[in-house]
Short mmCIF file of C-alpha atoms in Angstrom, two decimals:
data_model
loop_
_atom_site.label_atom_id
_atom_site.label_comp_id
_atom_site.label_asym_id
_atom_site.label_seq_id
_atom_site.Cartn_x
_atom_site.Cartn_y
_atom_site.Cartn_z
CA ASP V 10 12.27 12.59 4.32
CA GLY V 11 10.54 9.27 4.99
CA GLY V 12 7.56 9.30 7.25
CA ILE V 13 3.86 8.97 7.78
CA THR V 14 1.46 11.63 6.59
CA GLN V 15 -2.03 11.92 8.00
CA SER V 16 -4.64 14.23 6.57
CA PRO V 17 -6.54 16.30 7.29
CA LYS V 18 -5.18 17.64 10.59
CA TYR V 19 -8.71 18.59 11.72
CA LEU V 20 -11.98 17.08 10.53
CA PHE V 21 -15.59 17.77 11.38
CA ARG V 22 -18.41 15.31 10.93
CA LYS V 23 -22.12 15.85 10.87
CA GLU V 24 -24.47 13.39 12.48
CA GLY V 25 -25.11 10.38 10.25
CA GLN V 26 -22.16 11.12 7.99
CA ASN V 27 -19.24 8.85 7.12
CA VAL V 28 -15.79 10.42 6.99
CA THR V 29 -12.48 9.02 5.77
CA LEU V 30 -9.10 9.75 7.33
CA SER V 31 -6.04 9.44 5.14
CA CYS V 32 -2.76 7.76 6.11
CA GLU V 33 0.18 7.49 3.71
CA GLN V 34 3.68 6.16 4.44
CA ASN V 35 6.83 6.16 2.34
CA LEU V 36 8.88 4.02 4.72
CA ASN V 37 8.25 0.82 2.74
CA HIS V 38 6.74 -0.73 5.86
CA ASP V 39 4.56 -3.81 5.56
CA ALA V 40 2.46 -3.30 8.69
CA MET V 41 0.13 -0.37 9.38
CA TYR V 42 -2.12 0.45 12.33
CA TRP V 43 -4.90 2.80 13.38
CA TYR V 44 -5.27 3.92 16.98
CA ARG V 45 -7.76 6.10 18.76
CA GLN V 46 -6.71 8.42 21.59
CA ASP V 47 -9.16 10.07 23.96
CA PRO V 48 -8.16 12.94 26.30
CA GLY V 49 -5.87 11.78 29.08
CA GLN V 50 -5.91 8.23 27.78
CA GLY V 51 -3.55 5.83 26.11
CA LEU V 52 -3.87 4.57 22.57
CA ARG V 53 -6.44 1.93 21.67
CA LEU V 54 -6.08 -0.21 18.56
CA ILE V 55 -8.84 0.06 15.96
CA TYR V 56 -7.51 -1.93 12.99
CA TYR V 57 -4.19 -3.24 11.77
CA SER V 58 -2.83 -4.59 8.52
CA GLN V 59 0.11 -6.92 8.12
CA ILE V 60 0.29 -6.71 4.35
CA VAL V 61 -1.54 -5.37 1.31
CA ASN V 62 -5.12 -6.62 0.93
CA ASP V 63 -5.18 -7.93 4.47
CA PHE V 64 -6.42 -6.29 7.68
CA GLN V 65 -7.68 -7.37 11.07
CA LYS V 66 -9.90 -5.86 13.75
CA GLY V 67 -8.28 -4.46 16.83
CA ASP V 68 -9.82 -3.90 20.23
CA ILE V 69 -12.36 -1.22 19.25
CA ALA V 70 -13.22 -1.86 15.57
CA GLU V 71 -16.99 -1.36 15.81
CA GLY V 72 -18.14 1.62 13.75
CA TYR V 73 -14.92 1.78 11.72
CA SER V 74 -13.76 0.31 8.43
CA VAL V 75 -10.43 0.22 6.59
CA SER V 76 -8.89 -0.83 3.29
CA ARG V 77 -5.33 -1.69 2.26
CA GLU V 78 -5.22 -1.65 -1.52
CA LYS V 79 -1.71 -0.24 -1.66
CA LYS V 80 1.30 -0.79 0.59
CA GLU V 81 1.66 2.94 1.18
CA SER V 82 -1.95 3.70 2.09
CA PHE V 83 -4.27 2.64 4.92
CA PRO V 84 -7.36 4.89 5.04
CA LEU V 85 -9.79 4.71 7.95
CA THR V 86 -13.51 5.38 7.55
CA VAL V 87 -15.44 6.47 10.61
CA THR V 88 -19.00 5.40 9.88
CA SER V 89 -22.27 6.74 11.23
CA ALA V 90 -22.45 3.59 13.36
CA GLN V 91 -19.64 4.97 15.54
CA LYS V 92 -21.69 6.83 18.14
CA ASN V 93 -18.81 8.56 19.89
CA PRO V 94 -16.32 9.44 17.15
CA THR V 95 -14.82 12.57 18.68
CA ALA V 96 -11.17 11.67 19.31
CA PHE V 97 -7.60 12.01 18.11
CA TYR V 98 -6.81 9.36 15.49
CA LEU V 99 -3.26 8.13 15.00
CA CYS V 100 -1.86 6.05 12.19
CA ALA V 101 1.36 4.07 12.59
CA SER V 102 3.53 1.70 10.61
CA SER V 103 6.27 -0.81 11.31
CA ILE V 104 8.63 -2.81 9.13
CA LYS V 105 6.69 -5.94 9.96
CA GLN V 106 3.96 -6.78 12.42
CA GLY V 107 5.01 -7.78 15.89
CA PRO V 108 7.25 -6.59 18.72
CA GLN V 109 9.15 -3.68 17.20
CA PRO V 110 8.95 0.12 17.04
CA GLN V 111 5.97 1.67 15.36
CA HIS V 112 6.36 5.05 13.68
CA PHE V 113 3.46 7.45 14.05
CA GLY V 114 1.94 10.23 12.03
CA ASP V 115 0.85 13.49 13.63
CA GLY V 116 -2.79 12.51 13.88
CA THR V 117 -6.21 13.72 12.79
CA ARG V 118 -8.53 15.35 15.30
CA LEU V 119 -12.16 14.47 14.53
CA SER V 120 -15.01 16.46 16.02
CA ILE V 121 -18.79 16.24 15.68
CA LEU V 122 -20.76 19.28 14.54
CA GLY Y 21 -7.57 -8.79 30.92
CA GLU Y 22 -3.87 -7.97 30.68
CA SER Y 23 -2.99 -4.32 31.06
CA VAL Y 24 -0.18 -1.83 31.12
CA GLY Y 25 -0.36 1.03 33.60
CA LEU Y 26 1.60 3.90 35.05
CA HIS Y 27 2.11 4.73 38.72
CA LEU Y 28 1.88 8.54 38.45
CA PRO Y 29 -0.24 10.55 36.04
CA THR Y 30 1.86 13.73 36.41
CA LEU Y 31 5.46 14.45 37.30
CA SER Y 32 6.97 17.88 37.86
CA VAL Y 33 10.76 18.29 37.93
CA GLN Y 34 13.18 21.17 37.86
CA GLU Y 35 15.38 21.77 34.88
CA GLY Y 36 18.66 19.92 35.26
CA ASP Y 37 17.27 17.28 37.60
CA ASN Y 38 16.91 13.64 36.63
CA SER Y 39 13.42 12.30 35.91
CA ILE Y 40 12.13 8.80 36.51
CA ILE Y 41 8.87 7.63 34.97
CA ASN Y 42 7.52 4.27 36.06
CA CYS Y 43 5.35 1.69 34.39
CA ALA Y 44 3.85 -1.59 35.62
CA TYR Y 45 2.71 -4.37 33.36
CA SER Y 46 0.73 -7.49 34.12
CA ASN Y 47 1.24 -9.77 31.12
CA SER Y 48 3.87 -12.34 32.06
CA ALA Y 49 4.27 -13.16 28.36
CA SER Y 50 5.38 -9.61 27.51
CA ASP Y 51 8.83 -9.67 26.01
CA TYR Y 52 9.14 -6.31 24.28
CA PHE Y 53 8.80 -2.88 25.84
CA ILE Y 54 8.96 0.58 24.37
CA TRP Y 55 8.76 4.21 25.50
CA TYR Y 56 7.23 7.02 23.51
CA LYS Y 57 7.13 10.78 23.98
CA GLN Y 58 4.07 12.68 22.83
CA GLU Y 59 3.93 16.46 22.56
CA SER Y 60 0.62 18.27 22.40
CA GLY Y 61 -1.17 17.82 19.08
CA LYS Y 62 1.46 15.46 17.69
CA GLY Y 63 1.94 11.75 17.28
CA PRO Y 64 4.04 9.67 19.69
CA GLN Y 65 7.77 9.76 19.05
CA PHE Y 66 9.94 6.69 19.70
CA ILE Y 67 12.42 7.12 22.56
CA ILE Y 68 13.89 3.73 23.41
CA ASP Y 69 12.94 0.06 23.54
CA ILE Y 70 14.12 -3.04 25.35
CA ARG Y 71 13.59 -6.76 24.99
CA SER Y 72 13.08 -9.13 27.88
CA ASN Y 73 16.54 -10.68 27.56
CA MET Y 74 17.98 -7.39 28.83
CA ASP Y 75 17.44 -5.49 32.08
CA LYS Y 76 18.96 -2.16 31.08
CA ARG Y 77 19.46 -0.18 27.92
CA GLN Y 78 20.88 3.29 27.46
CA GLY Y 79 20.34 5.94 24.85
CA GLN Y 80 21.18 9.59 24.64
CA ARG Y 81 20.26 11.00 28.09
CA VAL Y 82 17.75 8.17 28.58
CA THR Y 83 17.94 4.79 30.27
CA VAL Y 84 15.28 2.12 30.40
CA LEU Y 85 15.31 -0.41 33.22
CA LEU Y 86 13.31 -3.62 33.14
CA ASN Y 87 12.57 -5.72 36.23
CA LYS Y 88 10.79 -8.83 35.04
CA THR Y 89 10.48 -10.24 38.55
CA VAL Y 90 8.10 -7.50 39.63
CA LYS Y 91 6.91 -6.63 36.11
CA HIS Y 92 8.16 -3.08 36.27
CA LEU Y 93 9.63 -0.78 33.68
CA SER Y 94 11.13 2.67 34.17
CA LEU Y 95 12.42 5.48 31.98
CA GLN Y 96 15.17 7.67 33.38
CA ILE Y 97 15.91 11.02 31.75
CA ALA Y 98 19.17 12.65 32.77
CA ALA Y 99 19.54 16.42 33.13
CA THR Y 100 15.92 17.07 32.20
CA GLN Y 101 15.35 20.02 29.89
CA PRO Y 102 12.25 22.14 29.17
CA GLY Y 103 12.00 20.41 25.79
CA ASP Y 104 11.43 17.13 27.61
CA SER Y 105 8.02 18.38 28.80
CA ALA Y 106 5.50 16.01 27.21
CA VAL Y 107 3.39 12.94 27.91
CA TYR Y 108 5.36 9.71 28.10
CA PHE Y 109 3.82 6.35 27.27
CA CYS Y 110 5.10 2.87 27.88
CA ALA Y 111 3.86 0.02 25.74
CA GLU Y 112 4.42 -3.71 25.65
CA SER Y 113 4.02 -6.60 23.30
CA SER Y 114 4.76 -10.27 23.09
CA ASN Y 115 5.90 -12.50 20.26
CA SER Y 116 2.38 -13.80 19.92
CA GLY Y 117 0.95 -10.28 20.02
CA TYR Y 118 -0.14 -8.38 16.96
CA ALA Y 119 0.34 -4.84 18.20
CA LEU Y 120 1.57 -2.69 21.05
CA ASN Y 121 -0.49 -2.40 24.24
CA PHE Y 122 -0.21 1.16 25.58
CA GLY Y 123 -0.43 2.52 29.10
CA LYS Y 124 -2.33 5.73 29.88
CA GLY Y 125 0.70 8.01 29.99
CA THR Y 126 2.55 10.26 32.45
CA SER Y 127 2.70 13.99 31.94
CA LEU Y 128 6.19 15.36 32.59
CA LEU Y 129 6.47 19.07 33.34
CA VAL Y 130 9.93 20.61 33.50
CA THR Y 131 10.13 23.92 35.34
CA PRO Y 132 13.02 26.37 34.95
#
């Protein structure tokens, strides 16, 4: 089945530590996105990528970094500069960037030890 | 800045009744709208979308209505079932936009 796989499901970070969240898709989609979701809130865009080797900052990019070396993969690194990293992180993809449905993975829940 | 919001944070309906979830948007350039369903601990699941050249679109048990005059969007679920219990998000975008802009969500609780 085609879809988006996020791993791990749960992740714990120590103070001052960088952690990387994995996102893989086999939908052959060009565009990929990372969102952050806080309790009782909507989704906020962190980074997006229209195509391999290209990515752009979203609304809340500070403290995060991404790479897009392969079409299928769009990992997100939560750096120690992100002072409030506890959240539910969602990865999505769409055929192309722009006004069309995005398909989501089942998220990674990041907590601070 | 531009925003997408929902009128009611929670909605409780009885099984078998119809549900209506509302959404207001403020960006007059918005031309694409989409509804998602999110169950606890999972990612949002696509329900239905609509473009601004339409005012109504129907799917299986769901209907989306778009009123561009008052910038209002609604999702109607017919014969609501317990499995419909979830948080529902509306989102919007425009041709010049790079991503979807999400509202805060409405929690739908279906009671037997």
